[in-house]
CSV table of C-alpha atoms in Angstrom, one decimal:
chain,number,residue,atom,x,y,z
A,280,MET,CA,101.9,78.3,93.5
A,281,PRO,CA,100.4,81.8,92.9
A,282,VAL,CA,99.4,82.8,89.4
A,283,GLY,CA,100.7,86.4,89.7
A,284,ALA,CA,103.1,88.4,91.8
A,285,GLU,CA,101.8,92.0,91.2
A,286,ALA,CA,98.7,93.5,89.8
A,287,ILE,CA,97.9,97.1,88.6
A,288,PHE,CA,95.1,98.8,86.8
A,289,ASP,CA,95.9,100.9,83.7
A,290,GLU,CA,94.1,104.1,82.7
A,291,ASN,CA,91.4,102.0,80.9
A,292,ALA,CA,90.7,99.8,84.0
A,293,PHE,CA,92.4,96.8,82.4
A,294,VAL,CA,94.2,94.6,84.9
A,295,TRP,CA,97.9,93.9,84.4
A,296,LEU,CA,99.1,90.9,86.3
A,297,SER,CA,102.8,90.0,86.4
A,298,GLU,CA,103.5,86.3,86.0
A,299,TYR,CA,104.7,84.7,89.2
A,300,ASP,CA,108.4,83.8,89.1
A,301,THR,CA,110.1,81.6,91.7
A,302,ARG,CA,112.4,84.6,92.3
A,303,ASP,CA,109.4,86.3,93.8
A,304,ALA,CA,109.8,84.2,97.0
A,305,LEU,CA,113.2,85.9,97.6
A,306,PRO,CA,113.6,89.3,99.3
A,307,GLN,CA,112.7,92.0,96.9
A,308,SER,CA,116.2,93.5,96.7
A,309,SER,CA,117.9,90.3,95.9
A,310,HIS,CA,115.9,88.9,93.0
A,311,ARG,CA,115.1,91.7,90.6
A,312,ASP,CA,117.4,91.3,87.6
A,313,ALA,CA,117.6,92.5,84.0
A,314,ARG,CA,115.5,89.6,82.6
A,315,PRO,CA,112.1,90.8,81.3
A,316,ARG,CA,109.0,90.1,83.4
A,317,GLN,CA,105.9,89.0,81.6
A,318,TRP,CA,102.7,90.8,82.3
A,319,LEU,CA,99.3,89.4,81.4
A,320,VAL,CA,96.7,91.9,80.4
A,321,PHE,CA,92.9,91.5,81.0
A,322,ASP,CA,90.1,93.8,79.9
A,323,THR,CA,87.3,95.1,82.1
A,324,ALA,CA,85.3,91.9,81.6
A,325,GLY,CA,88.2,89.8,82.7
A,326,LEU,CA,89.0,88.5,79.2
A,327,TYR,CA,92.7,87.8,78.4
A,328,GLN,CA,94.0,90.4,76.0
A,329,GLY,CA,97.7,89.3,75.7
A,330,ARG,CA,101.0,89.8,77.3
A,331,VAL,CA,103.7,92.5,77.5
A,332,ALA,CA,107.3,92.1,78.5
A,333,LEU,CA,108.7,94.8,80.8
A,334,PRO,CA,112.2,95.1,82.4
A,335,GLY,CA,112.6,92.9,85.5
A,336,ARG,CA,114.0,95.6,87.6
A,337,LEU,CA,111.0,97.9,87.0
A,338,ARG,CA,108.4,98.3,89.7
A,339,VAL,CA,105.4,99.5,87.7
A,340,HIS,CA,103.5,102.5,89.1
A,341,ALA,CA,101.3,103.7,86.2
A,342,ILE,CA,100.3,102.4,82.8
A,343,ALA,CA,98.9,104.6,80.0
A,344,ASP,CA,97.9,103.7,76.4
A,345,ASP,CA,101.4,104.0,75.1
A,346,ALA,CA,103.7,104.1,78.1
A,347,VAL,CA,104.6,102.5,81.5
A,348,ALA,CA,106.1,104.5,84.3
A,349,GLY,CA,107.8,103.0,87.3
A,350,VAL,CA,110.9,102.9,89.5
A,351,TRP,CA,113.9,101.0,88.1
A,352,THR,CA,116.6,99.7,90.4
A,353,ASP,CA,120.1,99.2,89.0
A,354,ALA,CA,122.5,96.4,90.1
A,355,ASP,CA,123.8,98.6,92.9
A,356,GLY,CA,120.3,99.2,94.3
A,357,ILE,CA,120.1,102.8,93.0
A,358,GLU,CA,116.6,103.7,92.1
A,359,SER,CA,115.5,106.0,89.3
A,360,VAL,CA,112.1,106.9,87.6
A,361,ARG,CA,111.8,105.5,84.1
A,362,VAL,CA,109.1,105.7,81.4
A,363,TYR,CA,109.0,103.0,78.7
A,364,ARG,CA,107.0,103.2,75.5
A,365,ILE,CA,104.8,100.2,75.0
A,366,GLN,CA,102.4,98.7,72.5
A,367,LYS,CA,99.5,97.1,74.2
A,368,PRO,CA,98.4,93.7,73.0
A,369,LEU,CA,95.5,93.6,70.5
A,370,LEU,CA,93.6,90.4,70.0
């Protein structure tokens, strides 16, 4: 089973890896729901920094120090751009 489903770099070159969920094996449009998706955060040396929960229906496109931007899909399949404020993990 894969460790992660999606990966993205933030503006500080930290790697964000979404935890694999068995729903990831289903077609993209049918499995995204409102349940939060856990993202693991690793620094530039590959050391684990913590986790952040993001909306399950959000496809992340950019991560800044205090916000995440992406495309959110509602239950009817309508997409909209959303920005969420976040607090990055500090170990």
